[in-house]
Amino acid sequence: MNFNNVQDTASLYAFNNLAKECNFSPTDSGYDFDDCSWFNFYGNPNDMSGDSVPRNGPGSGSASRIPRCAQRPRQMAASPRSPQMAASPRPRMAASPRPNYAFQPLFHERATHEDDTVLTQELWKLARKSGTLNLSNKGLARVPQRLYDINEADADSKAATLEQLCIKEEDAWWNQVPLTNLDLSSNALTKLSPKIENLQSLTVLILHDNALAALPPEIGKLEKLMRLNVSRNKLSDLPRELYSLPELRHLNISYNQFNELNPDISDLHMLEFLDAGHNNIQSLPGGIGFLVRLTALLLPHNHIKDLPPDLVNMRSLQRVDLMQNDLTCLPEDMGLLRKLQFLYIQHNDILELSDFEGNEALTELHASNNYIENIPIRMCENLPHLKVLDLRDNKITELPDELCLLRNLNRLDVSNNSIDTLPVSLSSLAHLISLQVEGNPIKTVRRDIIQCGTTRILKTLQERSLAKTKEEGGTTDGAAGARLSGGQSGAAASDTTANYPDSSSSYQPAPEQPQHFPCQCQYQGQPQMQMEDPRFCVYEQPRSCAQYQSVDYEQEQSVDPAGHFMPQQQQEFATFNGFGGMFQHQQQLFYSQNVSNNQCAVCPRWVYKLRHTRTLAVNLEELTDVPDEVFQLAQAEGVHVVDFARNNLRTLPKGLQHMQQLVTELVLAHNLIAQVPQFISQFTRISLLNLSNNLLTDLPKEFGVLNTLRELNIANNRFAFIPSGLYELQGLEILIASDNHIKELNVSGLKCMPRLSTLDLRNNDIDFIPPILGTLTNITHLELVGNPFRQPRHQILMKGTDSIMSYLRDRVPR
């Protein structure tokens, strides 16, 4: 209702009646509207808040409702219908001050003086002391002009005397450092001033999430710049001068509008990290292979169709991300990337995988959403350290039995393919914790078993493997050989074992003999190694054998599998199989009670495979001890990875002491170990130790001398506290202590571990988290779910490490 132009007499009559009800005269210009029940009912027109809606009045369509932003009613003459009001006028009250509605809109064009005020004197002084300036998320449209002169002494410092500077020594010029780290991210910058060249001391420049369309050529004068992040801008090219930066190691140009990479990028000889993902790049320049120090090449979400041949010259590459491109194949010489650990090629048009010969360090291969039809057998032989194999959403029709050669595989995803059979050899993968096979027309395993998950599937496959072994004349103890060959025997088994470089395709089971049997080797001689445990019976050929001496030991891999040094019919030995080192048991040795009296000889192919893979792995064998001779032979061949997971060991085998100068990775998970001997402190090169799923309650104090240890897994044990010896591990980066009975945290001890970045304490009995834990800035990954403490709440834990640490820091007493 507009009071400036009242034309509706009915509305005016209603207004007068309400005025009479409120006992006020419209002629009283000084009346306070807030005291009137009419305005309490319909809302005061002077009130700009959102609470001025009617509480009990009619709906919004009422003709008598006054809009909350309406002007003050015009002064009107007294109505003749209200003589009482005219006869006894109400005393005039003091006028309320009219609110000032003049304000600046929230979204407006920033003026230069507004941007300059962002760089306050406090930020200025802090930047001069620390060398770091953070102007992220300040809404800047321009860089404050004062910033470009931050490395120069200000007017106050120049005018101050020495006496004055000594009074405030913290502000003195000799306590100031040049700016090295500048963060201007998440603003509205459209350009950078050429004055950026004044910041010669910059080593880190962060400009992501702005609106930059170009960078000034003067940025090439920042000769100390090591890290540049210009992601999420509108860049389509970089200035030529930038490629001459001599110290640049980290370059992020993702989420821009690049159509190609400038060939001059090869001039960045020190570059170690390049992220050019989420652009429109069609191809890579030919000279990119000159980036020999590059460790991470990230090119996801582009339109690259093929890779240049010189890509394989980047021998330091550890991570390659080519997902969401148009690739149809990988370079033929992919094996030259010997240090490659992570390869992401999902969502491409790749038809087949390479053999990856030479990529032994590869731990993760992601190749989902392609057109791959089969898994190369050679690939399974060449990837001994592969832990993750993702092949979902392809066209794979069959899984080879040789998948069991991937001894370290943790996760296998082949969902949404055309697989109808699961090989029973999968049950021999001791470290497999995730097997995804949904979306396949599998006929050999019931659907309800598949829905039960990985453990149930592997158990079913293992039961079938044992059943087949029994039906074919074997024993349950010989299940390892059945798992190796996929549960086949006879001709089928020989076809399978022919694919293994160290197995015999002409092996025939020896006739059954009494439990006490002599060695029937035709080459009699003194045994080099005699073992009490038949599962580790290792034969070494007598040196006097002319046939043995006539063969070049270094060329054992070319020997015909059928042309062994001893006829297969007369040999009774356990063959150490494949890259992972699995023992293929022969029946006669399992039934022997006095094997130590037999004469033994080493299988040359086993020795070659030990030397080639440098890995000793024996899993799922129910071992209670390991003979010293096994470790002596492994020491002779330079083995540095030892894996005895999923056995029945009650302590560390004493023979491990023979390898104390060699072992770098030791895996003893899923055993019955209750105590770790003191000689563990003698392993001077160990970097990874996995003792999870055992019966440990403490670790020896000598544990603290393992300065080379980088990762320790003690999950699923019986620890009530974190062993004190761990706090002396200066180099430890990853500590996994989940699923124990730890009751409290020793933050002062954790402070003594400067390199600790991952701390997993899930599912323990911790009832209080000390707030001072949030001050440990070196911890970047913290897991605390599953403990009985009340604070931080579960919602905060779910937000991740940054939220947890911030929450704890805010509660540190000041």
XYZ file of N, CA, C and O in Angstrom, residues 356-413:
232
model
N 55.618 -55.040 -19.968
C 56.245 -54.300 -18.877
C 57.551 -54.950 -18.439
O 57.881 -54.969 -17.257
N 58.283 -55.471 -19.376
C 59.572 -56.071 -19.048
C 60.562 -54.978 -18.689
O 60.842 -54.078 -19.489
N 61.054 -55.023 -17.475
C 61.950 -53.990 -16.972
C 61.299 -53.079 -15.953
O 62.001 -52.360 -15.237
N 59.980 -53.096 -15.866
C 59.271 -52.245 -14.900
C 59.033 -52.988 -13.588
O 57.912 -53.046 -13.078
N 60.072 -53.548 -13.033
C 59.932 -54.357 -11.831
C 59.509 -53.542 -10.621
O 58.979 -54.087 -9.656
N 59.716 -52.226 -10.639
C 59.354 -51.385 -9.495
C 57.883 -50.987 -9.514
O 57.420 -50.365 -8.556
N 57.139 -51.332 -10.549
C 55.749 -50.911 -10.670
C 54.913 -51.534 -9.548
O 54.890 -52.752 -9.375
N 54.213 -50.694 -8.797
C 53.380 -51.163 -7.682
C 51.890 -50.975 -7.945
O 51.084 -51.687 -7.358
N 51.507 -50.031 -8.803
C 50.092 -49.805 -9.086
C 49.904 -49.618 -10.592
O 50.564 -48.780 -11.208
N 48.977 -50.394 -11.146
C 48.632 -50.296 -12.561
C 47.122 -50.146 -12.674
O 46.371 -51.055 -12.341
N 46.684 -48.981 -13.132
C 45.266 -48.678 -13.275
C 44.955 -48.554 -14.769
O 45.387 -47.599 -15.420
N 44.224 -49.534 -15.288
C 43.923 -49.566 -16.727
C 42.449 -49.854 -16.966
O 42.091 -50.541 -17.925
N 41.586 -49.350 -16.135
C 40.153 -49.598 -16.285
C 39.577 -48.777 -17.429
O 40.186 -47.825 -17.918
N 38.382 -49.159 -17.871
C 37.634 -48.442 -18.920
C 38.451 -48.306 -20.195
O 38.656 -47.211 -20.717
N 38.950 -49.427 -20.686
C 39.628 -49.479 -21.966
C 38.994 -50.598 -22.793
O 37.849 -50.983 -22.550
N 39.738 -51.124 -23.751
C 39.244 -52.207 -24.597
C 40.182 -53.405 -24.550
O 40.375 -54.108 -25.539
N 40.757 -53.651 -23.396
C 41.731 -54.739 -23.209
C 40.978 -56.071 -23.205
O 39.969 -56.222 -22.519
N 41.498 -57.036 -23.957
C 40.839 -58.338 -24.085
C 41.532 -59.450 -23.312
O 40.903 -60.461 -23.010
N 42.807 -59.305 -22.997
C 43.505 -60.362 -22.261
C 44.618 -59.767 -21.420
O 45.058 -58.631 -21.653
N 45.062 -60.549 -20.448
C 46.160 -60.157 -19.571
C 47.402 -60.922 -20.011
O 47.424 -62.159 -19.958
N 48.442 -60.255 -20.461
C 49.630 -60.968 -20.941
C 50.277 -61.792 -19.825
O 50.421 -61.331 -18.694
N 50.662 -62.999 -20.160
C 51.317 -63.870 -19.184
C 52.676 -63.302 -18.794
O 53.067 -63.326 -17.618
N 53.380 -62.750 -19.768
C 54.684 -62.175 -19.476
C 54.580 -61.008 -18.507
O 55.494 -60.755 -17.719
N 53.488 -60.295 -18.559
C 53.300 -59.176 -17.633
C 53.277 -59.686 -16.188
O 53.827 -59.068 -15.281
N 52.637 -60.842 -15.974
C 52.575 -61.406 -14.629
C 53.950 -61.819 -14.141
O 54.229 -61.785 -12.935
N 54.817 -62.200 -15.037
C 56.158 -62.624 -14.660
C 57.077 -61.447 -14.397
O 58.032 -61.571 -13.624
N 56.784 -60.295 -15.023
C 57.705 -59.159 -14.970
C 57.375 -58.134 -13.905
O 58.111 -57.143 -13.765
N 56.274 -58.314 -13.164
C 55.874 -57.315 -12.173
C 55.857 -57.948 -10.776
O 54.790 -58.182 -10.205
N 57.016 -58.188 -10.191
C 57.054 -58.889 -8.898
C 56.536 -58.063 -7.732
O 56.134 -58.613 -6.720
N 56.523 -56.729 -7.851
C 56.128 -55.881 -6.734
C 54.762 -55.223 -6.940
O 54.404 -54.320 -6.178
N 54.020 -55.678 -7.913
C 52.716 -55.067 -8.183
C 51.761 -55.337 -7.024
O 51.571 -56.480 -6.605
N 51.125 -54.276 -6.524
C 50.188 -54.392 -5.405
C 48.751 -54.106 -5.819
O 47.827 -54.647 -5.219
N 48.548 -53.253 -6.802
C 47.198 -52.891 -7.243
C 47.109 -53.091 -8.747
O 47.916 -52.538 -9.507
N 46.132 -53.892 -9.172
C 45.875 -54.129 -10.596
C 44.400 -53.862 -10.841
O 43.532 -54.624 -10.415
N 44.105 -52.772 -11.516
C 42.736 -52.342 -11.776
C 42.444 -52.503 -13.266
O 42.967 -51.753 -14.089
N 41.615 -53.495 -13.602
C 41.269 -53.782 -15.001
C 39.749 -53.838 -15.195
O 39.272 -54.515 -16.096
N 39.013 -53.147 -14.389
C 37.555 -53.195 -14.496
C 37.095 -52.475 -15.768
O 37.804 -51.649 -16.343
N 35.892 -52.836 -16.203
C 35.269 -52.207 -17.375
C 36.147 -52.333 -18.616
O 36.466 -51.348 -19.287
N 36.566 -53.551 -18.912
C 37.273 -53.846 -20.151
C 36.528 -54.971 -20.868
O 35.331 -55.180 -20.636
N 37.222 -55.702 -21.706
C 36.619 -56.802 -22.458
C 37.378 -58.106 -22.220
O 37.491 -58.944 -23.112
N 37.901 -58.286 -21.034
C 38.685 -59.469 -20.684
C 37.757 -60.674 -20.575
O 36.707 -60.610 -19.934
N 38.149 -61.771 -21.204
C 37.334 -62.987 -21.194
C 37.913 -64.092 -20.319
O 37.202 -65.038 -19.977
N 39.194 -63.966 -19.942
C 39.832 -65.057 -19.200
C 40.942 -64.508 -18.322
O 41.675 -63.587 -18.717
N 41.055 -65.071 -17.125
C 42.153 -64.741 -16.224
C 43.183 -65.857 -16.294
O 42.850 -67.021 -16.068
N 44.446 -65.543 -16.568
C 45.456 -66.609 -16.661
C 45.833 -67.138 -15.285
O 45.758 -66.441 -14.272
N 46.245 -68.404 -15.263
C 46.721 -68.997 -14.015
C 47.958 -68.287 -13.500
O 48.232 -68.301 -12.294
N 48.684 -67.640 -14.394
C 49.928 -66.991 -13.994
C 49.711 -65.758 -13.130
O 50.693 -65.146 -12.675
N 48.479 -65.388 -12.876
C 48.235 -64.286 -11.949
C 48.797 -64.589 -10.565
O 49.077 -63.682 -9.786
N 48.962 -65.869 -10.249
C 49.511 -66.231 -8.941
C 50.975 -65.823 -8.818
O 51.531 -65.845 -7.714
N 51.607 -65.430 -9.930
C 52.982 -64.947 -9.864
C 53.069 -63.542 -9.280
O 54.144 -63.100 -8.893
N 51.951 -62.825 -9.236
C 51.928 -61.495 -8.642
C 51.844 -61.664 -7.125
O 50.805 -61.394 -6.511
N 52.930 -62.054 -6.518
C 52.928 -62.493 -5.128
C 52.580 -61.385 -4.149
O 52.096 -61.654 -3.054
N 52.815 -60.121 -4.487
C 52.552 -59.005 -3.586
C 51.227 -58.307 -3.867
O 50.970 -57.234 -3.312
N 50.400 -58.904 -4.699
C 49.160 -58.248 -5.105
C 48.215 -58.099 -3.910
O 47.891 -59.071 -3.230
N 47.774 -56.870 -3.669
C 46.821 -56.574 -2.598
C 45.405 -56.394 -3.121
O 44.445 -56.767 -2.450
N 45.276 -55.828 -4.297
C 43.955 -55.508 -4.836
C 43.895 -55.885 -6.307
O 44.748 -55.482 -7.089
N 42.882 -56.672 -6.652
C 42.645 -57.067 -8.035
C 41.193 -56.748 -8.373
O 40.269 -57.282 -7.754
N 40.992 -55.875 -9.339
C 39.643 -55.461 -9.743
C 39.460 -55.795 -11.216
O 40.060 -55.170 -12.096
